[in-house]
Amino acid sequence: MGRRKKWKMDLLSGQAAALILLGAFYFVGSVAGCIAAGLIRDPSGLLLDYIRGYLELLAQDGITGGFFSVFWESAKFPLMAVLLAFTALGIVGLPLLFAVRGFLLCYAVTVFYRLLGLIGLVPGFFLFGFSALIWMPVLFQLGVRGMLSAYGFLRRTMGDGRYPLRCDGGFLICCGICAAALCVCAMTEFFVVPALLQRVSGIFFSG
């Protein structure tokens, strides 16, 4: 009985608690992004023309910024999560990072819906949601481990010199696996997304 109670307390005070906290901030940021995009007004149609032109250019010529720029777009938030894991400031910085990431993703997708209607969710998914299937699990994995690591540094800072740190070899191995996954994510965005946009280009370039 005591062992079961201790297991539940460890679960709530460890990875589950970090996951719930980061998920809550991500959700709040996502809702804020949807609200912000919903406030957009484009009476002249300039923004709509810009988005259509961008999508058409992307479908015809692919991504012109180079592979490493695409990789950086996928990796910058996970990299910031890793950096925050090595400081006590990560206790505050990681939840804020997740809120910002949720805001940016939902804002971008909602803008496509706002200006193109339901059909706008198709390019929105290809441009943002498709790669999110890869980088989002990576970000949450690094974020949860980062929260536990940052909490260890916080305890050390407060004088608990015996509190174990979580930035060990297992954390570094996790970072390596996540880096490989982000490479796959960048290759997907660089090679696959333009091809998918080409196949469905007639849907949202007409009119």
Coordinates of N, CA and C in Angstrom, one line a residue:
M1 N 0.8 -1.2 0.0 CA 0.0 0.0 0.0 C 0.9 1.3 0.0
G2 N 1.9 1.2 0.9 CA 2.8 2.4 0.9 C 3.6 2.5 -0.3
R3 N 4.0 1.4 -1.0 CA 4.7 1.5 -2.2 C 3.9 2.1 -3.3
R4 N 2.6 1.7 -3.4 CA 1.7 2.3 -4.4 C 1.5 3.8 -4.2
K5 N 1.3 4.2 -3.0 CA 1.2 5.6 -2.7 C 2.4 6.4 -3.1
K6 N 3.6 5.8 -2.8 CA 4.8 6.5 -3.1 C 5.0 6.6 -4.6
W7 N 4.6 5.5 -5.4 CA 4.7 5.6 -6.8 C 3.8 6.7 -7.4
K8 N 2.6 6.8 -6.8 CA 1.7 7.9 -7.3 C 2.3 9.3 -7.1
M9 N 2.8 9.5 -5.9 CA 3.4 10.8 -5.5 C 4.6 11.1 -6.5
D10 N 5.4 10.1 -6.7 CA 6.6 10.3 -7.6 C 6.1 10.6 -9.0
L11 N 5.0 9.9 -9.5 CA 4.5 10.2 -10.8 C 4.0 11.6 -10.9
L12 N 3.3 12.1 -9.9 CA 2.7 13.4 -10.0 C 3.8 14.5 -9.8
S13 N 4.8 14.2 -9.1 CA 5.9 15.2 -8.9 C 7.0 15.1 -9.9
G14 N 6.9 14.2 -10.9 CA 7.9 14.1 -11.9 C 7.5 14.4 -13.3
Q15 N 7.6 13.4 -14.2 CA 7.3 13.7 -15.6 C 5.9 14.0 -15.8
A16 N 5.0 13.4 -15.2 CA 3.5 13.7 -15.4 C 3.2 15.2 -15.1
A17 N 3.8 15.7 -13.9 CA 3.5 17.0 -13.6 C 4.1 18.0 -14.6
A18 N 5.4 17.7 -15.0 CA 6.0 18.6 -16.0 C 5.2 18.6 -17.3
L19 N 4.7 17.4 -17.7 CA 4.0 17.3 -19.0 C 2.7 18.1 -18.9
I20 N 2.0 18.0 -17.8 CA 0.7 18.7 -17.6 C 1.0 20.2 -17.6
L21 N 2.0 20.7 -16.9 CA 2.3 22.1 -16.9 C 2.7 22.6 -18.3
L22 N 3.5 21.9 -19.0 CA 3.9 22.4 -20.3 C 2.7 22.3 -21.3
G23 N 1.9 21.3 -21.2 CA 0.8 21.1 -22.0 C -0.2 22.2 -21.8
A24 N -0.4 22.6 -20.5 CA -1.3 23.7 -20.2 C -0.9 25.0 -20.8
F25 N 0.4 25.3 -20.7 CA 0.9 26.6 -21.3 C 0.9 26.5 -22.8
Y26 N 1.1 25.4 -23.4 CA 1.0 25.3 -24.8 C -0.4 25.5 -25.3
F27 N -1.4 24.9 -24.5 CA -2.8 25.1 -24.8 C -3.2 26.6 -24.7
V28 N -2.8 27.2 -23.7 CA -3.1 28.7 -23.5 C -2.5 29.5 -24.7
G29 N -1.3 29.2 -25.0 CA -0.7 29.9 -26.1 C -1.4 29.6 -27.4
S30 N -1.9 28.4 -27.6 CA -2.6 28.0 -28.8 C -3.9 28.8 -28.9
V31 N -4.6 28.9 -27.8 CA -5.9 29.6 -27.8 C -5.7 31.1 -28.1
A32 N -4.6 31.6 -27.5 CA -4.3 33.0 -27.8 C -4.0 33.3 -29.2
G33 N -3.3 32.3 -29.9 CA -3.0 32.4 -31.3 C -4.2 32.4 -32.1
C34 N -5.1 31.5 -31.8 CA -6.4 31.5 -32.6 C -7.2 32.8 -32.4
I35 N -7.2 33.3 -31.2 CA -7.9 34.6 -31.0 C -7.3 35.7 -31.8
A36 N -6.0 35.8 -31.7 CA -5.2 36.9 -32.4 C -5.5 36.8 -33.9
A37 N -5.4 35.6 -34.5 CA -5.7 35.4 -35.9 C -7.1 35.7 -36.3
G38 N -8.0 35.5 -35.4 CA -9.4 35.8 -35.6 C -9.7 37.2 -35.7
L39 N -8.8 38.1 -35.2 CA -9.0 39.5 -35.2 C -8.5 40.2 -36.5
I40 N -7.9 39.4 -37.3 CA -7.3 39.9 -38.6 C -8.4 40.4 -39.5
R41 N -8.2 41.5 -40.1 CA -9.1 42.1 -41.1 C -8.3 42.4 -42.4
D42 N -8.8 42.0 -43.5 CA -8.2 42.2 -44.8 C -9.1 42.6 -45.8
P43 N -9.7 43.8 -45.6 CA -10.8 44.3 -46.6 C -10.2 44.5 -48.0
S44 N -9.0 44.9 -48.1 CA -8.5 45.1 -49.5 C -8.0 43.8 -50.2
G45 N -7.9 42.8 -49.4 CA -7.5 41.5 -50.0 C -6.0 41.4 -50.3
L46 N -5.2 42.3 -49.8 CA -3.7 42.3 -50.0 C -3.1 41.1 -49.3
L47 N -3.5 40.8 -48.1 CA -2.9 39.7 -47.4 C -3.3 38.4 -48.0
L48 N -4.5 38.3 -48.5 CA -4.9 37.1 -49.2 C -4.1 36.9 -50.5
D49 N -3.9 37.9 -51.2 CA -3.1 37.8 -52.5 C -1.7 37.4 -52.1
Y50 N -1.2 37.9 -51.1 CA 0.2 37.6 -50.7 C 0.3 36.1 -50.3
I51 N -0.6 35.6 -49.6 CA -0.6 34.2 -49.2 C -0.7 33.3 -50.4
R52 N -1.6 33.6 -51.3 CA -1.8 32.8 -52.5 C -0.5 32.9 -53.3
G53 N 0.1 34.0 -53.5 CA 1.3 34.1 -54.2 C 2.4 33.3 -53.6
Y54 N 2.5 33.4 -52.3 CA 3.5 32.6 -51.6 C 3.4 31.1 -51.8
L55 N 2.1 30.6 -51.7 CA 1.9 29.2 -51.8 C 2.2 28.8 -53.2
E56 N 1.8 29.6 -54.2 CA 2.0 29.2 -55.6 C 3.5 29.2 -55.9
L57 N 4.3 30.2 -55.4 CA 5.7 30.2 -55.5 C 6.4 28.9 -54.9
L58 N 5.9 28.6 -53.7 CA 6.4 27.4 -53.0 C 6.1 26.1 -53.7
A59 N 4.9 26.0 -54.3 CA 4.6 24.8 -55.0 C 5.4 24.7 -56.3
Q60 N 5.7 25.8 -56.9 CA 6.4 25.7 -58.2 C 7.9 25.6 -58.0
D61 N 8.5 26.4 -57.1 CA 9.9 26.4 -57.0 C 10.5 25.8 -55.8
G62 N 9.6 25.3 -54.9 CA 10.1 24.7 -53.7 C 10.6 25.7 -52.7
I63 N 11.2 25.3 -51.6 CA 11.7 26.2 -50.6 C 13.1 26.7 -51.0
T64 N 13.3 28.0 -51.1 CA 14.5 28.6 -51.7 C 15.5 29.0 -50.6
G65 N 15.1 28.9 -49.3 CA 16.1 29.3 -48.3 C 17.2 28.4 -48.0
G66 N 17.2 27.1 -48.5 CA 18.2 26.2 -48.2 C 17.8 25.2 -47.1
F67 N 18.4 24.1 -47.1 CA 18.0 23.0 -46.1 C 18.3 23.5 -44.7
F68 N 19.5 24.1 -44.5 CA 19.9 24.5 -43.1 C 18.9 25.5 -42.5
S69 N 18.4 26.4 -43.3 CA 17.4 27.4 -42.8 C 16.2 26.7 -42.4
V70 N 15.8 25.7 -43.2 CA 14.6 24.9 -42.8 C 14.8 24.1 -41.6
F71 N 16.0 23.5 -41.4 CA 16.4 22.8 -40.2 C 16.3 23.7 -39.0
W72 N 16.8 24.9 -39.2 CA 16.9 25.9 -38.1 C 15.5 26.2 -37.6
E73 N 14.5 26.4 -38.5 CA 13.2 26.6 -38.2 C 12.5 25.5 -37.4
S74 N 12.9 24.3 -37.7 CA 12.4 23.1 -36.9 C 13.1 23.0 -35.6
A75 N 14.4 23.4 -35.5 CA 15.2 23.0 -34.4 C 15.3 24.1 -33.3
K76 N 15.0 25.4 -33.7 CA 15.3 26.5 -32.8 C 14.6 26.4 -31.4
F77 N 13.3 26.0 -31.4 CA 12.6 25.8 -30.2 C 13.1 24.6 -29.4
P78 N 13.3 23.5 -30.0 CA 13.9 22.4 -29.2 C 15.3 22.7 -28.6
L79 N 16.1 23.5 -29.4 CA 17.4 23.9 -29.0 C 17.3 24.8 -27.8
M80 N 16.3 25.7 -27.8 CA 16.1 26.6 -26.6 C 15.7 25.8 -25.4
A81 N 14.9 24.8 -25.7 CA 14.4 23.9 -24.5 C 15.6 23.2 -23.9
V82 N 16.6 22.8 -24.7 CA 17.8 22.1 -24.2 C 18.6 23.1 -23.4
L83 N 18.8 24.3 -23.9 CA 19.6 25.3 -23.2 C 19.0 25.7 -21.9
L84 N 17.7 25.8 -21.9 CA 17.0 26.2 -20.6 C 17.0 25.0 -19.6
A85 N 17.3 23.8 -20.1 CA 17.4 22.7 -19.1 C 18.6 22.8 -18.3
F86 N 19.6 23.5 -18.7 CA 20.8 23.6 -17.9 C 20.9 24.8 -17.0
T87 N 19.8 25.4 -16.7 CA 19.7 26.5 -15.8 C 18.4 26.5 -15.0
A88 N 18.5 27.0 -13.8 CA 17.3 27.0 -12.9 C 16.2 27.9 -13.5
L89 N 16.6 28.8 -14.4 CA 15.6 29.7 -15.1 C 14.7 28.9 -16.0
G90 N 15.0 27.7 -16.3 CA 14.2 26.9 -17.2 C 12.8 26.6 -16.5
I91 N 12.7 26.7 -15.2 CA 11.4 26.4 -14.5 C 10.4 27.4 -15.0
V92 N 10.9 28.7 -15.3 CA 10.0 29.7 -15.8 C 10.0 29.8 -17.4
G93 N 11.3 29.6 -17.9 CA 11.5 29.8 -19.3 C 10.8 28.8 -20.2
L94 N 10.8 27.5 -19.7 CA 10.3 26.4 -20.5 C 8.7 26.6 -20.7
P95 N 8.0 26.8 -19.6 CA 6.5 27.0 -19.9 C 6.2 28.2 -20.8
L96 N 7.0 29.3 -20.7 CA 6.8 30.4 -21.6 C 7.2 30.1 -23.0
L97 N 8.2 29.3 -23.2 CA 8.6 28.8 -24.5 C 7.5 28.0 -25.2
F98 N 6.9 27.2 -24.4 CA 5.8 26.3 -24.9 C 4.6 27.2 -25.3
A99 N 4.3 28.2 -24.5 CA 3.2 29.1 -24.8 C 3.4 29.8 -26.1
V100 N 4.7 30.3 -26.3 CA 5.0 31.0 -27.5 C 4.9 30.1 -28.7
R101 N 5.4 28.8 -28.6 CA 5.3 27.9 -29.7 C 3.9 27.6 -30.1
G102 N 3.1 27.3 -29.1 CA 1.7 27.1 -29.3 C 1.0 28.3 -30.0
F103 N 1.3 29.5 -29.6 CA 0.7 30.7 -30.2 C 1.1 30.7 -31.7
L104 N 2.4 30.6 -32.0 CA 2.8 30.7 -33.4 C 2.2 29.7 -34.3
L105 N 2.1 28.5 -33.8 CA 1.6 27.4 -34.7 C 0.1 27.7 -35.0
C106 N -0.7 27.9 -33.9 CA -2.1 28.1 -34.1 C -2.5 29.4 -34.8
Y107 N -1.6 30.4 -34.6 CA -1.9 31.7 -35.3 C -1.7 31.5 -36.8
A108 N -0.6 30.8 -37.2 CA -0.4 30.6 -38.6 C -1.5 29.8 -39.3
V109 N -1.9 28.7 -38.6 CA -2.9 27.9 -39.2 C -4.2 28.6 -39.3
T110 N -4.6 29.3 -38.2 CA -5.8 30.0 -38.2 C -5.9 31.2 -39.2
V111 N -4.7 31.8 -39.5 CA -4.7 32.8 -40.5 C -5.1 32.2 -41.9
F112 N -4.6 31.0 -42.2 CA -5.0 30.4 -43.4 C -6.5 30.1 -43.5
Y113 N -7.0 29.6 -42.3 CA -8.5 29.4 -42.3 C -9.2 30.7 -42.4
R114 N -8.8 31.7 -41.7 CA -9.5 33.0 -41.7 C -9.6 33.6 -43.1
L115 N -8.5 33.5 -43.9 CA -8.5 34.1 -45.2 C -8.9 33.2 -46.4
L116 N -8.7 31.9 -46.2 CA -9.1 31.0 -47.3 C -10.3 30.1 -47.0
G117 N -10.8 30.2 -45.8 CA -11.9 29.3 -45.4 C -11.4 27.9 -45.1
L118 N -12.4 27.0 -45.1 CA -12.0 25.6 -44.7 C -10.9 25.0 -45.6
I119 N -10.9 25.4 -46.9 CA -9.9 24.9 -47.8 C -8.5 25.3 -47.4
G120 N -8.4 26.4 -46.7 CA -7.2 26.9 -46.2 C -6.5 26.0 -45.2
L121 N -7.2 25.1 -44.6 CA -6.6 24.2 -43.7 C -5.7 23.2 -44.4
V122 N -6.0 23.0 -45.7 CA -5.1 22.0 -46.4 C -3.7 22.6 -46.5
P123 N -3.4 23.7 -47.1 CA -2.0 24.2 -47.1 C -1.5 24.5 -45.7
G124 N -2.4 24.9 -44.8 CA -2.0 25.2 -43.4 C -1.5 23.9 -42.8
F125 N -2.1 22.8 -43.1 CA -1.6 21.5 -42.5 C -0.3 21.1 -43.1
F126 N -0.2 21.2 -44.5 CA 1.0 20.8 -45.1 C 2.2 21.7 -44.7
L127 N 2.0 23.0 -44.5 CA 3.1 23.9 -44.2 C 3.4 23.8 -42.7
F128 N 2.5 23.6 -41.8 CA 2.8 23.7 -40.4 C 2.4 22.4 -39.6
G129 N 1.3 21.9 -39.9 CA 0.8 20.7 -39.1 C 1.6 19.4 -39.5
F130 N 2.0 19.3 -40.8 CA 2.7 18.1 -41.2 C 4.0 17.9 -40.4
S131 N 4.8 18.9 -40.4 CA 6.1 18.8 -39.7 C 5.8 18.8 -38.2
A132 N 4.7 19.4 -37.7 CA 4.4 19.3 -36.3 C 4.3 17.9 -35.7
L133 N 3.9 17.0 -36.6 CA 3.7 15.6 -36.2 C 5.1 15.0 -35.7
I134 N 6.2 15.7 -36.2 CA 7.5 15.2 -35.8 C 8.1 16.1 -34.7
W135 N 8.1 17.4 -34.9 CA 8.8 18.3 -33.9 C 8.0 18.4 -32.6
M136 N 6.7 18.3 -32.6 CA 6.0 18.4 -31.4 C 6.3 17.4 -30.3
P137 N 6.3 16.1 -30.7 CA 6.8 15.1 -29.7 C 8.2 15.3 -29.2
V138 N 9.1 15.8 -30.2 CA 10.5 16.1 -29.8 C 10.5 17.2 -28.8
L139 N 9.7 18.3 -29.1 CA 9.7 19.4 -28.2 C 9.2 19.0 -26.8
F140 N 8.1 18.2 -26.7 CA 7.6 17.9 -25.4 C 8.5 16.9 -24.7
Q141 N 9.2 16.0 -25.4 CA 10.1 15.1 -24.8 C 11.3 15.9 -24.1
L142 N 11.8 16.9 -24.9 CA 12.9 17.7 -24.4 C 12.4 18.6 -23.3
G143 N 11.2 19.1 -23.5 CA 10.7 20.0 -22.5 C 10.5 19.4 -21.1
V144 N 9.9 18.2 -21.1 CA 9.7 17.4 -19.9 C 11.0 17.1 -19.2
R145 N 11.9 16.6 -19.9 CA 13.2 16.3 -19.4 C 13.9 17.6 -18.9
G146 N 13.7 18.7 -19.7 CA 14.3 19.9 -19.3 C 13.7 20.5 -18.0
M147 N 12.4 20.4 -17.8 CA 11.8 20.8 -16.6 C 12.4 20.1 -15.4
L148 N 12.6 18.8 -15.5 CA 13.1 18.0 -14.4 C 14.6 18.4 -14.1
S149 N 15.3 18.7 -15.2 CA 16.7 19.1 -15.1 C 16.8 20.5 -14.4
A150 N 15.9 21.4 -14.9 CA 15.9 22.8 -14.4 C 15.5 22.8 -12.9
Y151 N 14.6 21.9 -12.5 CA 14.2 21.8 -11.2 C 15.3 21.4 -10.3
G152 N 16.2 20.4 -10.8 CA 17.3 20.0 -10.1 C 18.3 21.1 -9.8
F153 N 18.5 22.0 -10.9 CA 19.4 23.1 -10.7 C 18.8 24.1 -9.7
L154 N 17.5 24.3 -9.7 CA 16.9 25.2 -8.8 C 17.1 24.7 -7.4
R155 N 16.9 23.4 -7.1 CA 17.1 22.9 -5.8 C 18.6 23.0 -5.4
R156 N 19.5 22.9 -6.3 CA 20.9 23.1 -6.0 C 21.2 24.5 -5.6
T157 N 20.5 25.4 -6.4 CA 20.7 26.9 -6.2 C 20.2 27.3 -4.8
M158 N 19.1 26.6 -4.3 CA 18.5 26.9 -3.0 C 19.2 26.2 -1.9
G159 N 20.3 25.5 -2.2 CA 21.1 25.0 -1.1 C 21.1 23.5 -0.9
D160 N 20.2 22.8 -1.7 CA 20.1 21.4 -1.6 C 21.2 20.7 -2.5
G161 N 22.4 20.7 -2.0 CA 23.5 20.2 -2.8 C 23.4 18.7 -3.1
R162 N 22.6 17.9 -2.5 CA 22.5 16.5 -2.7 C 21.4 16.2 -3.7
Y163 N 20.6 17.1 -4.1 CA 19.5 16.8 -5.0 C 20.1 16.4 -6.4
P164 N 19.7 15.2 -6.9 CA 20.2 14.7 -8.2 C 19.9 15.6 -9.4
L165 N 20.9 15.7 -10.3 CA 20.6 16.5 -11.5 C 20.2 15.5 -12.6
R166 N 19.4 15.9 -13.5 CA 18.9 15.0 -14.5 C 19.6 15.2 -15.9
C167 N 20.6 16.1 -16.0 CA 21.3 16.3 -17.2 C 22.4 15.3 -17.3
D168 N 22.1 14.0 -17.4 CA 23.1 13.0 -17.4 C 23.3 12.4 -18.8
G169 N 23.9 11.3 -18.9 CA 24.1 10.7 -20.2 C 22.8 10.3 -20.9
G170 N 21.8 9.9 -20.1 CA 20.5 9.6 -20.7 C 19.9 10.8 -21.4
F171 N 20.1 12.0 -20.8 CA 19.5 13.2 -21.4 C 20.3 13.5 -22.7
L172 N 21.6 13.3 -22.7 CA 22.3 13.6 -23.9 C 22.0 12.7 -25.0
I173 N 21.7 11.4 -24.7 CA 21.3 10.4 -25.7 C 19.9 10.8 -26.3
C174 N 19.0 11.3 -25.4 CA 17.7 11.7 -25.8 C 17.9 12.9 -26.8
C175 N 18.8 13.8 -26.5 CA 19.0 15.0 -27.3 C 19.5 14.5 -28.7
G176 N 20.4 13.5 -28.8 CA 20.9 13.0 -30.0 C 19.8 12.4 -30.9
I177 N 18.9 11.6 -30.2 CA 17.8 11.0 -30.9 C 16.8 12.1 -31.5
C178 N 16.6 13.1 -30.6 CA 15.7 14.2 -31.0 C 16.3 15.0 -32.2
A179 N 17.6 15.1 -32.2 CA 18.3 15.9 -33.3 C 18.1 15.1 -34.6
A180 N 18.2 13.8 -34.5 CA 18.0 13.0 -35.7 C 16.6 13.1 -36.2
A181 N 15.6 13.1 -35.3 CA 14.2 13.3 -35.7 C 14.0 14.6 -36.3
L182 N 14.7 15.7 -35.8 CA 14.5 17.0 -36.4 C 15.1 17.1 -37.8
C183 N 16.1 16.3 -38.1 CA 16.7 16.2 -39.4 C 15.6 15.6 -40.4
V184 N 15.0 14.6 -39.9 CA 13.9 14.0 -40.7 C 12.8 15.0 -40.9
C185 N 12.5 15.8 -39.9 CA 11.4 16.8 -40.0 C 11.8 17.9 -41.0
A186 N 13.1 18.3 -41.0 CA 13.5 19.3 -42.0 C 13.5 18.8 -43.4
M187 N 13.9 17.5 -43.6 CA 13.9 16.9 -44.9 C 12.5 16.8 -45.4
T188 N 11.5 16.5 -44.5 CA 10.1 16.4 -44.9 C 9.6 17.8 -45.4
E189 N 10.0 18.8 -44.6 CA 9.5 20.2 -45.0 C 10.2 20.6 -46.3
F190 N 11.5 20.2 -46.5 CA 12.2 20.7 -47.7 C 11.8 19.9 -49.0
F191 N 11.6 18.6 -48.9 CA 11.4 17.8 -50.1 C 9.9 17.4 -50.3
V192 N 9.2 17.1 -49.2 CA 7.9 16.5 -49.3 C 6.8 17.6 -49.4
V193 N 6.9 18.6 -48.6 CA 5.8 19.6 -48.5 C 5.6 20.3 -49.8
P194 N 6.6 20.8 -50.6 CA 6.4 21.4 -51.9 C 5.7 20.5 -52.8
A195 N 6.1 19.2 -52.8 CA 5.5 18.2 -53.7 C 4.0 18.1 -53.4
L196 N 3.7 18.0 -52.1 CA 2.2 17.9 -51.7 C 1.5 19.2 -52.1
L197 N 2.1 20.3 -52.0 CA 1.4 21.6 -52.4 C 1.2 21.6 -53.9
Q198 N 2.1 21.0 -54.7 CA 1.9 21.0 -56.1 C 0.7 20.1 -56.5
R199 N 0.5 19.0 -55.8 CA -0.6 18.1 -56.1 C -2.0 18.7 -55.8
V200 N -2.0 19.6 -54.8 CA -3.3 20.2 -54.4 C -3.4 21.7 -54.8
S201 N -2.5 22.1 -55.6 CA -2.4 23.6 -55.9 C -3.6 24.1 -56.5
G202 N -4.3 23.3 -57.4 CA -5.5 23.8 -58.1 C -6.6 24.1 -57.1
I203 N -6.6 23.6 -55.9 CA -7.7 23.8 -55.0 C -7.7 25.2 -54.5
F204 N -6.5 25.7 -54.1 CA -6.5 27.0 -53.4 C -5.9 28.1 -54.2
F205 N -5.4 27.8 -55.5 CA -4.9 28.9 -56.3 C -6.0 29.4 -57.3
S206 N -7.1 28.7 -57.4 CA -8.1 29.2 -58.3 C -8.9 30.3 -57.7
G207 N -9.5 31.1 -58.5 CA -10.4 32.1 -58.0 C -9.7 33.4 -57.5

